[in-house]
mmCIF file of C-alpha atoms and ligand atoms in Angstrom:
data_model
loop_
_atom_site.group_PDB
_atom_site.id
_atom_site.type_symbol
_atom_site.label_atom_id
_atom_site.label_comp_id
_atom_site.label_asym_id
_atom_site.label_seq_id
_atom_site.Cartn_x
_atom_site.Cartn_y
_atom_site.Cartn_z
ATOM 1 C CA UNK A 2 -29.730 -140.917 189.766
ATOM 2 C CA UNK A 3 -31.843 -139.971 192.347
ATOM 3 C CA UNK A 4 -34.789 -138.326 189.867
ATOM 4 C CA UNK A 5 -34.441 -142.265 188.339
ATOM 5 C CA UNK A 6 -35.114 -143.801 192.013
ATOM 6 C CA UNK A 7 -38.278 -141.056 192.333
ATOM 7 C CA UNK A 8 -39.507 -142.402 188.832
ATOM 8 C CA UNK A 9 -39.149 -145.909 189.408
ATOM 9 C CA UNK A 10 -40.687 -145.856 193.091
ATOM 10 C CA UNK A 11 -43.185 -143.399 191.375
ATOM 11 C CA UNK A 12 -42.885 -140.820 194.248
ATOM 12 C CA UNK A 13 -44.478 -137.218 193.333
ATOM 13 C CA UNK A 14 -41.258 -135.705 194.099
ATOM 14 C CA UNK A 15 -37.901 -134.384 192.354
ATOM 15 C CA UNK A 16 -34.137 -133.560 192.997
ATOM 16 C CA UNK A 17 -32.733 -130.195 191.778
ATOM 17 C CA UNK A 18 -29.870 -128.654 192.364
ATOM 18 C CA UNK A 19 -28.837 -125.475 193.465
ATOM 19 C CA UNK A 20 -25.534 -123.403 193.642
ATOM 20 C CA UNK A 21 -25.180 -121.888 196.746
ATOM 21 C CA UNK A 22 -22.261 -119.982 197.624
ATOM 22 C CA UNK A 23 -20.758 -120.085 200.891
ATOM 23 C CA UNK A 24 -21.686 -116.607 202.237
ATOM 24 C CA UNK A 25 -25.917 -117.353 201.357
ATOM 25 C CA UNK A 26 -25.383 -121.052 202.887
ATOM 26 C CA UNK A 27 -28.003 -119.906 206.221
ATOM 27 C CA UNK A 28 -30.233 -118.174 204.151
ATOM 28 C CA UNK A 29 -30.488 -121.135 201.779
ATOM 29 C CA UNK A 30 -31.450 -123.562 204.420
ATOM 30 C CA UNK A 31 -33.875 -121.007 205.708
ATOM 31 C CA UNK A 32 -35.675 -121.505 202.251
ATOM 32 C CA UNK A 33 -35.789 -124.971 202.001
ATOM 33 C CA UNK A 34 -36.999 -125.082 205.668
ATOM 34 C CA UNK A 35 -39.859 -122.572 205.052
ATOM 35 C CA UNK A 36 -40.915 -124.648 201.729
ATOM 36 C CA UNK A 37 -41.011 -127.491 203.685
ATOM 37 C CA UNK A 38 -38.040 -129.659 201.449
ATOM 38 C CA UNK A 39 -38.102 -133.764 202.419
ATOM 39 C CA UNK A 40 -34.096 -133.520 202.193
ATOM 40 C CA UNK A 41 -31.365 -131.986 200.607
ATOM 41 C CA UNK A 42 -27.570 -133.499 199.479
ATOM 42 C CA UNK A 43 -25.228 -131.343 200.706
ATOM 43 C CA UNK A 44 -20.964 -131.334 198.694
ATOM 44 C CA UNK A 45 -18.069 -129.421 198.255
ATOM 45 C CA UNK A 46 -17.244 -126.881 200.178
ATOM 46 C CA UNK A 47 -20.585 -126.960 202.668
ATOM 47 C CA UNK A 48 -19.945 -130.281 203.970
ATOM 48 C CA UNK A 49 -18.842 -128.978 207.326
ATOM 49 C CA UNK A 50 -19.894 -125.566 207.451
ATOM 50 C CA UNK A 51 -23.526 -126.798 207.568
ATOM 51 C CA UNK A 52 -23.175 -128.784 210.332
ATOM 52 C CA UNK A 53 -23.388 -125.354 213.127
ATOM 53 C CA UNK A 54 -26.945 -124.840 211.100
ATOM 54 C CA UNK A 55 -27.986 -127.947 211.544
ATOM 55 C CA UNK A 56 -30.651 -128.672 214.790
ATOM 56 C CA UNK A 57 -29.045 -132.331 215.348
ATOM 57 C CA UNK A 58 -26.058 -134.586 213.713
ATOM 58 C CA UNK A 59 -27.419 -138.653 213.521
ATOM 59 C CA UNK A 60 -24.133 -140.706 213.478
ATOM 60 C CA UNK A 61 -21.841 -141.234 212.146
ATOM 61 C CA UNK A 62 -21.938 -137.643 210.946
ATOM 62 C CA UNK A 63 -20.812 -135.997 214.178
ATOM 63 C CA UNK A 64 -17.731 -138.602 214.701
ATOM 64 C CA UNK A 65 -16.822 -137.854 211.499
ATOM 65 C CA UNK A 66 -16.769 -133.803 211.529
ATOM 66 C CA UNK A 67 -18.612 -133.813 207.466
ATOM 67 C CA UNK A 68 -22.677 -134.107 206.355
ATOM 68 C CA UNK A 69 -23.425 -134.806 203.053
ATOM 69 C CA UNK A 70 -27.489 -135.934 203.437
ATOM 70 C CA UNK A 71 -29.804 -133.823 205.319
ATOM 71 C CA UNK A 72 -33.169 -134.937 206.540
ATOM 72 C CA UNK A 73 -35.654 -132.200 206.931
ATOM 73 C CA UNK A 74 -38.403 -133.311 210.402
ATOM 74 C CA UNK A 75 -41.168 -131.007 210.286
ATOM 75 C CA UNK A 76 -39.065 -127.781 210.234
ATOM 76 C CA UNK A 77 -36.231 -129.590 212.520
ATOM 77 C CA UNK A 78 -33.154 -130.208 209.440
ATOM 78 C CA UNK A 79 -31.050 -133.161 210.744
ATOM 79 C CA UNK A 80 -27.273 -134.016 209.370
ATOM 80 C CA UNK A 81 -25.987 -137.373 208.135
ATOM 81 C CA UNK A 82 -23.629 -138.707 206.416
ATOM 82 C CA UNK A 83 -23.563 -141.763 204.215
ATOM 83 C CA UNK A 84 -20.241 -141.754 202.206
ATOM 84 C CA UNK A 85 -19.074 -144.337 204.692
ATOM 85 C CA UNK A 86 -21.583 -146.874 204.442
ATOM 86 C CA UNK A 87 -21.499 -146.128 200.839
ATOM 87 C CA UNK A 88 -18.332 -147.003 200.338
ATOM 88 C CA UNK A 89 -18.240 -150.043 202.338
ATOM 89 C CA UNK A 90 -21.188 -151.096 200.430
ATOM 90 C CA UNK A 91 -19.205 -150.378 197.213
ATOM 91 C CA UNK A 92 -16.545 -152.910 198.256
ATOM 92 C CA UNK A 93 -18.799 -155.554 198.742
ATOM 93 C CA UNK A 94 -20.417 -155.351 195.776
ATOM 94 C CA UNK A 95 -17.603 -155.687 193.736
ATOM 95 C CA UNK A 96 -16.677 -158.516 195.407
ATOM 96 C CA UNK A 97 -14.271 -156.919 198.269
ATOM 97 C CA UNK A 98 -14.199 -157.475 201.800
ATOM 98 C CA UNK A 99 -12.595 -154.721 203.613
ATOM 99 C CA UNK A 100 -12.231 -156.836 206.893
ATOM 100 C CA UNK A 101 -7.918 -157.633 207.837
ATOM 101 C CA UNK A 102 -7.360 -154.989 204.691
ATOM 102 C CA UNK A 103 -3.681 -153.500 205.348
ATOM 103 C CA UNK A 104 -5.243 -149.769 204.238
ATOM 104 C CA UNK A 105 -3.039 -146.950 202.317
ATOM 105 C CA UNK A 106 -5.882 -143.515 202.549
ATOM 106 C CA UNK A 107 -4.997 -140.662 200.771
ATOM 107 C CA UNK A 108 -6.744 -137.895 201.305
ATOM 108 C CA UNK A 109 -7.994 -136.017 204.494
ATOM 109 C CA UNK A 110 -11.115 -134.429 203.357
ATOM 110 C CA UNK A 111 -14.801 -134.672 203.903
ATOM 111 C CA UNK A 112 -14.883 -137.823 202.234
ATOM 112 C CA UNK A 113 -11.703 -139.520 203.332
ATOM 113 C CA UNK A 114 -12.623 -138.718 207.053
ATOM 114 C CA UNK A 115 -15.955 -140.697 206.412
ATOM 115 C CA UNK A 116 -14.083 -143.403 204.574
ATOM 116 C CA UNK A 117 -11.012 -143.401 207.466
ATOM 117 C CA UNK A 118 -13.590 -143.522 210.063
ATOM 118 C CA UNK A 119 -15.401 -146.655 208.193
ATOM 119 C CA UNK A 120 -12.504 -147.973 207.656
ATOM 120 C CA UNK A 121 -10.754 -148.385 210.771
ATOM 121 C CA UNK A 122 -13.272 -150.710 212.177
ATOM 122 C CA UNK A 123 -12.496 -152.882 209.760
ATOM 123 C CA UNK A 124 -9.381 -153.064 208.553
ATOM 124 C CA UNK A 125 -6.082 -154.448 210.068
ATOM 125 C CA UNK A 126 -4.471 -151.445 210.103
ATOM 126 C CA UNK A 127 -4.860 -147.831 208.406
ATOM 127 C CA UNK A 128 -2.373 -145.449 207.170
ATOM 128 C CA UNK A 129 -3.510 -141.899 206.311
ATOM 129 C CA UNK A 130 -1.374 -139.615 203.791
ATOM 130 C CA UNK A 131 -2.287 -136.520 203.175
ATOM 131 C CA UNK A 132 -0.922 -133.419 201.121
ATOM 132 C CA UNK A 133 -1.810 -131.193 204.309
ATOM 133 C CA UNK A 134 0.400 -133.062 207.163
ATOM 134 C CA UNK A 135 -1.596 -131.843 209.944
ATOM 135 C CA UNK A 136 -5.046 -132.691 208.286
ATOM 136 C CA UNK A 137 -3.916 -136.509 208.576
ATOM 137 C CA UNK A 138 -2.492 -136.294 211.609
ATOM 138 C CA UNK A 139 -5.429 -134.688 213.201
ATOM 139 C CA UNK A 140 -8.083 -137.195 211.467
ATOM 140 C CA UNK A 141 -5.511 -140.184 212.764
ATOM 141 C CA UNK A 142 -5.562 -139.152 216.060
ATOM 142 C CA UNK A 143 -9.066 -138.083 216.141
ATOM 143 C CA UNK A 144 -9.436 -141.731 215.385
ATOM 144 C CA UNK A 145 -7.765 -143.198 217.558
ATOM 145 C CA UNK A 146 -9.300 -141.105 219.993
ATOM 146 C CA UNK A 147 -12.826 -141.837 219.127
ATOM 147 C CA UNK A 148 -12.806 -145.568 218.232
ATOM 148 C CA UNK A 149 -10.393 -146.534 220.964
ATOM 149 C CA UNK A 150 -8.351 -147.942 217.132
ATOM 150 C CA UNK A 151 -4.565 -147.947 217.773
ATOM 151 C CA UNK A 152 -3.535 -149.061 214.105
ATOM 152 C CA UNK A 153 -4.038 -145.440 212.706
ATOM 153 C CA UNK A 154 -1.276 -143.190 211.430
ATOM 154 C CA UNK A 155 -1.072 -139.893 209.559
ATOM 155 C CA UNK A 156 1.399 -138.089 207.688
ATOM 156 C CA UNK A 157 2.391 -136.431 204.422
ATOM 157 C CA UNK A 158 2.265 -137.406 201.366
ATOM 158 C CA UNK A 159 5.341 -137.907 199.326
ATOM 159 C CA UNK A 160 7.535 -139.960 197.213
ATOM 160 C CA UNK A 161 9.397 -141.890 199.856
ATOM 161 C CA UNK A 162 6.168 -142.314 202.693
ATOM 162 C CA UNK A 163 3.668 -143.615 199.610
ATOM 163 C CA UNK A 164 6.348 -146.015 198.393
ATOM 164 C CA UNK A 165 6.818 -146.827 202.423
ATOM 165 C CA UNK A 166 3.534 -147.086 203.071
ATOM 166 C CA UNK A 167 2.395 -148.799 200.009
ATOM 167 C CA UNK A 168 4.546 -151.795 200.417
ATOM 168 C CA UNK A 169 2.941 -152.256 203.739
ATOM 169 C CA UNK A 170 -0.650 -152.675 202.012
ATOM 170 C CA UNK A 171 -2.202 -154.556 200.286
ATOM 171 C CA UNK A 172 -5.579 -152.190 199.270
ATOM 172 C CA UNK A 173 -5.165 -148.318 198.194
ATOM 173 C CA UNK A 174 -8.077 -146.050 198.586
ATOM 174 C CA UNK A 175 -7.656 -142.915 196.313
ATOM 175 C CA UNK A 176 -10.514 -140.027 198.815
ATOM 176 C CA UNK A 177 -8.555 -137.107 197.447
ATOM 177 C CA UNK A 178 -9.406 -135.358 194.048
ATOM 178 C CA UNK A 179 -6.334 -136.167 192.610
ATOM 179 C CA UNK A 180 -7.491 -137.365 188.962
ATOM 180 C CA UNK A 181 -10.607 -135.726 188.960
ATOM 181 C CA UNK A 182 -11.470 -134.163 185.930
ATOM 182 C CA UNK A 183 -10.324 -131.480 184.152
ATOM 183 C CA UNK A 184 -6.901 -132.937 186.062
ATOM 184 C CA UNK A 185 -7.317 -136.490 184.551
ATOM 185 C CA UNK A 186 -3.844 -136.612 183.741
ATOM 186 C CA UNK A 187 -2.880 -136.620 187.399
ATOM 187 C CA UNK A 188 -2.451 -139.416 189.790
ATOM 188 C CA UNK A 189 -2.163 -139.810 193.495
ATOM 189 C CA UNK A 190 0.548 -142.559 193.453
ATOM 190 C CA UNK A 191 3.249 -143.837 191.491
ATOM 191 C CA UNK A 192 2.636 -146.700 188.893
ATOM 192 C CA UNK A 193 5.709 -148.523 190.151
ATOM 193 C CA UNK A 194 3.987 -148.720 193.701
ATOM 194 C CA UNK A 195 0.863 -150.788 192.676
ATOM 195 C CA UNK A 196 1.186 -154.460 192.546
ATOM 196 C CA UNK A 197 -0.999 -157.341 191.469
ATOM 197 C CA UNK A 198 -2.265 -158.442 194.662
ATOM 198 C CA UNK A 199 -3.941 -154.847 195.780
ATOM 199 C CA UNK A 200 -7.129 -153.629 195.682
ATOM 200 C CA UNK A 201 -7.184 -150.373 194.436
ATOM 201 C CA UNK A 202 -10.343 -148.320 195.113
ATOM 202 C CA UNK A 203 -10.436 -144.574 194.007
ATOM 203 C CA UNK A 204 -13.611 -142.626 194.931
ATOM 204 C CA UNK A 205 -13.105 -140.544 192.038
ATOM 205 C CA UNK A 206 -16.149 -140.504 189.234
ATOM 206 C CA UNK A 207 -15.692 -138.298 186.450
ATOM 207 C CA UNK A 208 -14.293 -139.685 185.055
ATOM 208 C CA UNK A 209 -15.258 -143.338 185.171
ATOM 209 C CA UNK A 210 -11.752 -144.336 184.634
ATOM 210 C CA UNK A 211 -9.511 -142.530 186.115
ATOM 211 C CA UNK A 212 -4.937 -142.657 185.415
ATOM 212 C CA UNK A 213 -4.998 -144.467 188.931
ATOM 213 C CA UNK A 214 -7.427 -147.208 187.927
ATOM 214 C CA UNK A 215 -5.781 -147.191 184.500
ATOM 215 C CA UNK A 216 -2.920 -148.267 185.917
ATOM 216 C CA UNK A 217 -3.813 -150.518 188.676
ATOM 217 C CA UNK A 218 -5.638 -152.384 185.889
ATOM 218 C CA UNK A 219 -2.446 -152.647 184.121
ATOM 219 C CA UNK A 220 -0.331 -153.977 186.873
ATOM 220 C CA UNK A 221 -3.589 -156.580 187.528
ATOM 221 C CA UNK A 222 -4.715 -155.200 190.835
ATOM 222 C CA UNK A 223 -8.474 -155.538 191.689
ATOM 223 C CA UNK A 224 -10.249 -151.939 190.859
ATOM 224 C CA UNK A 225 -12.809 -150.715 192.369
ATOM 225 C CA UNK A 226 -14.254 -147.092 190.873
ATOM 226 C CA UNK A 227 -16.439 -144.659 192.291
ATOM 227 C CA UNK A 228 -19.418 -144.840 190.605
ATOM 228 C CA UNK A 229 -20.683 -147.733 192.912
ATOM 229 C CA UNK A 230 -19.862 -145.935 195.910
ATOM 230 C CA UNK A 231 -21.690 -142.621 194.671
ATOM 231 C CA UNK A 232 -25.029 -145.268 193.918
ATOM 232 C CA UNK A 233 -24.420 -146.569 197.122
ATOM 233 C CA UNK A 234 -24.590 -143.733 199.016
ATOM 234 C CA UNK A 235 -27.302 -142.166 197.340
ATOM 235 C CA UNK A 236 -29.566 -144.908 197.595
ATOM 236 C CA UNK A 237 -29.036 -144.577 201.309
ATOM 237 C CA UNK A 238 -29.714 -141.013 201.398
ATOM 238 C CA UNK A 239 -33.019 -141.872 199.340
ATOM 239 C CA UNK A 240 -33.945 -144.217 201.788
ATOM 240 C CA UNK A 241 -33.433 -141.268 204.651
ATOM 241 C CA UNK A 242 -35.631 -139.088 202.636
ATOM 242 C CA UNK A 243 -38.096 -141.481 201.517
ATOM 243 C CA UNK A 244 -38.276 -144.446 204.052
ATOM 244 C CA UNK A 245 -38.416 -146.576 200.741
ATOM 245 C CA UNK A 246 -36.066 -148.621 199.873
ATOM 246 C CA UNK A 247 -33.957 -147.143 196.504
ATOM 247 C CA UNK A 248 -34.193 -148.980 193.735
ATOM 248 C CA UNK A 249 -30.797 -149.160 193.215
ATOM 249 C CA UNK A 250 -30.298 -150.616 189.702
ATOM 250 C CA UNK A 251 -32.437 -147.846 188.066
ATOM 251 C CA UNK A 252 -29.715 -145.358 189.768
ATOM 252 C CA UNK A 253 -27.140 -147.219 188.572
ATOM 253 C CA UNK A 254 -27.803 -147.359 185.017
ATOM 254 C CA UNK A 255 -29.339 -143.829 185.516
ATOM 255 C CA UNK A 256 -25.667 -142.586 186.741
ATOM 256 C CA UNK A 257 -23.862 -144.900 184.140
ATOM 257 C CA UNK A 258 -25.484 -143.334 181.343
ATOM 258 C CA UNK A 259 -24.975 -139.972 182.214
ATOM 259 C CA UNK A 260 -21.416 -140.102 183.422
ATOM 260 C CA UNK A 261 -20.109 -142.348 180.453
ATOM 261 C CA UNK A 262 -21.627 -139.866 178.274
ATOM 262 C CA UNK A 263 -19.412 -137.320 179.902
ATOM 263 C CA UNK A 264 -16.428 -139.599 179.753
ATOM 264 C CA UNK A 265 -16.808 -140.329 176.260
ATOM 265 C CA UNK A 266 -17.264 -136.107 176.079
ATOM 266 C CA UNK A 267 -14.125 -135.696 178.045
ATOM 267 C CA UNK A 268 -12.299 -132.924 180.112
ATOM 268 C CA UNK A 269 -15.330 -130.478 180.892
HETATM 269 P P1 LIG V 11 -12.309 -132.138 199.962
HETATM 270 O O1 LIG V 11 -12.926 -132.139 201.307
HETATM 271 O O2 LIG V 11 -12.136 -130.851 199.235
HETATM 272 O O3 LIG V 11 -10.875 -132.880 200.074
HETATM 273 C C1 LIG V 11 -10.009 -132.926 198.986
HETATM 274 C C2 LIG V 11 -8.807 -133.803 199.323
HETATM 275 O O4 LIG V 11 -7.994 -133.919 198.168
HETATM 276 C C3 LIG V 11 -7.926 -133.248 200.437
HETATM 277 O O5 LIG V 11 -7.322 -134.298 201.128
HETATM 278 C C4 LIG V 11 -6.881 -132.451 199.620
HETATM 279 O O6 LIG V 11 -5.631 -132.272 200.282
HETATM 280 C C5 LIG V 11 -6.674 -133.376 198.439
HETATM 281 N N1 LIG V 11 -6.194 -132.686 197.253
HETATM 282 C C6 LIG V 11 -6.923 -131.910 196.412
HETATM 283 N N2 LIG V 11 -6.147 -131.454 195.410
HETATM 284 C C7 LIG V 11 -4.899 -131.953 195.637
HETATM 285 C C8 LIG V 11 -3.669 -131.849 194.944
HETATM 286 N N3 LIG V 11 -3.555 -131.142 193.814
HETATM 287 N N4 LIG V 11 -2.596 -132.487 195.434
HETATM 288 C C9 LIG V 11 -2.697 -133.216 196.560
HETATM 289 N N5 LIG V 11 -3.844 -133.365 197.280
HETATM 290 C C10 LIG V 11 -4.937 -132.739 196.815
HETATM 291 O O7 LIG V 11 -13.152 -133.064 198.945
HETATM 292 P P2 LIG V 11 -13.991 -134.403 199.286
HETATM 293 O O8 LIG V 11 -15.405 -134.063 199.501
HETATM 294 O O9 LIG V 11 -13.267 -135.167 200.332
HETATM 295 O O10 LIG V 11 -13.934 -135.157 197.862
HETATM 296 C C11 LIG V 11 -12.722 -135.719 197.377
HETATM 297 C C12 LIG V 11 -13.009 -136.495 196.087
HETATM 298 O O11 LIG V 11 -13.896 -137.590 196.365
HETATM 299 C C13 LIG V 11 -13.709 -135.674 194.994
HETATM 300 O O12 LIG V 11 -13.184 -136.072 193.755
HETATM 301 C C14 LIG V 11 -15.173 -136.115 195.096
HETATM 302 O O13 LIG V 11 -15.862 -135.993 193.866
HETATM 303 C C15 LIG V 11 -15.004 -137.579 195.480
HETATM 304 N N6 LIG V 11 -16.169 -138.139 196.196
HETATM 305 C C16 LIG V 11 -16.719 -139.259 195.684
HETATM 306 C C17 LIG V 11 -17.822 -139.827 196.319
HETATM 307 C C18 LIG V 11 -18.457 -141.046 195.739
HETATM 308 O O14 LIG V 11 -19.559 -141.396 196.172
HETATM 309 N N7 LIG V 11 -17.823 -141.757 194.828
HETATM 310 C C19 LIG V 11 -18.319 -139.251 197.502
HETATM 311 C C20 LIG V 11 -17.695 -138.118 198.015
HETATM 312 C C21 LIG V 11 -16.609 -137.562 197.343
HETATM 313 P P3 LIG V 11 -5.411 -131.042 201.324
HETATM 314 O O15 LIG V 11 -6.048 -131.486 202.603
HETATM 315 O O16 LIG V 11 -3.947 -130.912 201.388
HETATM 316 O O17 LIG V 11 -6.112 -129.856 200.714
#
């Protein structure tokens, strides 16, 4: 995707990636300092450890705890995050608008607390379940904290609070990795729970379709997957990098063409 948007802007520049593990993660950015690297995306499990490396967090990365984009200033690496914006974009595109949303979360990780933060602004009200109790509580209250939002709550996830809480809302967001291949069987929430007048939005890309957007489809609720979201984030990380805009239908297709290959593939 983001090789695409170099090509089609015809920068001299490329995207690789690199497995780091977790105990090399200072040395690493001490290399792409010293080679002087525009940027760098930054995923599972880094998201937050790289933050105490960083030399400064650009909101809304610090509010939300989690960097996924970092900008490299002439030796000085700065953290952002644009899974938010991303996703927000994502809903508009396909033809949602999160404002007055009644908003089931699941999830409680890097990219749920960007989404729950985004979210919240929005949204009527927000309810955050989460396999970890205290990982929702703390990202409700840390909300609520923050953003002055009172129409936050966190809690567990199970049978009886998802049917509770999903008969309170009218749009699901799916931030855990529930469903994400090789577990493609899996889903975060009951069948039974989804009804025709939701939105259902699962952040989940690989694959495309995943058993909760299978079945929201069925029951006739709007889906929303998370390939957009992933363009839509990138091409603002691009534009952090770059200063150019992205060219954001070459990622698209780009993405769609390798991904549906891999779908088609299946399980890895
Ligand atoms: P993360 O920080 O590791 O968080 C994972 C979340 O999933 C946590 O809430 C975790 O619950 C929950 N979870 C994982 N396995 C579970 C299971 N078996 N049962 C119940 N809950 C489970 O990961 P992340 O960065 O937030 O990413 C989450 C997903 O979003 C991934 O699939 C990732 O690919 C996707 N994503 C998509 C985009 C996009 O642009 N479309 C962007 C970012 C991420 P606990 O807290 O209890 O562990």
């Amino acid at each position: 995707m983001q090789n695409a948007a170099l090509e089609a802007t015809r920068l001299d520049a490329v995207y690789l990636a690199f497995r780091v593990a977790s105990p090399s993660l200072l040395m690493a950015l001490e290399g792409f300092k010293a080679i002087g690297l525009s940027g760098f995306n930054v995923t599972i499990p880094h998201k937050v450890a790289v933050m105490r490396h960083l030399d400064d967090l650009e909101e809304p990365a610090a509010t939300i705890g989690a960097v996924n984009t970092v900008v490299n200033h002439n030796g000085r690496l700065v953290g952002h995050n644009t899974d938010g914006a991303g996703a927000l974009a994502a809903l508009r595109e396909s033809g949602v608008e999160p404002s007055g949303k009644r908003v089931l979360l699941l999830g409680s990780g890097g990219a749920a607390r960007a989404l729950a933060f985004t979210m919240a602004e929005t949204a009527e009200n927000l309810t955050i379940l989460n396999r970890t109790i205290s990982k929702a509580r703390t990202l409700a209250e840390d909300i609520r904290r923050i953003t002055g939002t009172t129409s936050v709550t966190g809690g567990g996830a199970n049978p009886s609070t998802l049917k509770n809480a999903a008969a309170q809302s009218n749009m699901v967001v799916n931030a855990t990795s529930i469903g994400m291949n090789p577990n493609a069987r899996e889903t975060p929430i009951a069948k039974e729970l989804l009804r025709p007048d939701m939105v259902v939005f699962d952040i989940v890309y690989s694959p495309l379709e995943t058993r909760l957007l299978r079945d929201a489809g069925q029951v006739g609720a709007k889906c929303v997957n998370g390939l957009t979201m992933l363009v839509c984030q990138g091409a603002q990380a691009f534009k952090l990098w770059t200063r150019a805009e992205a060219p954001v239908s070459a990622m698209k297709e780009a993405l769609t063409t390798v991904l549906k290959a891999k779908s088609d593939r299946g399980p890895d």
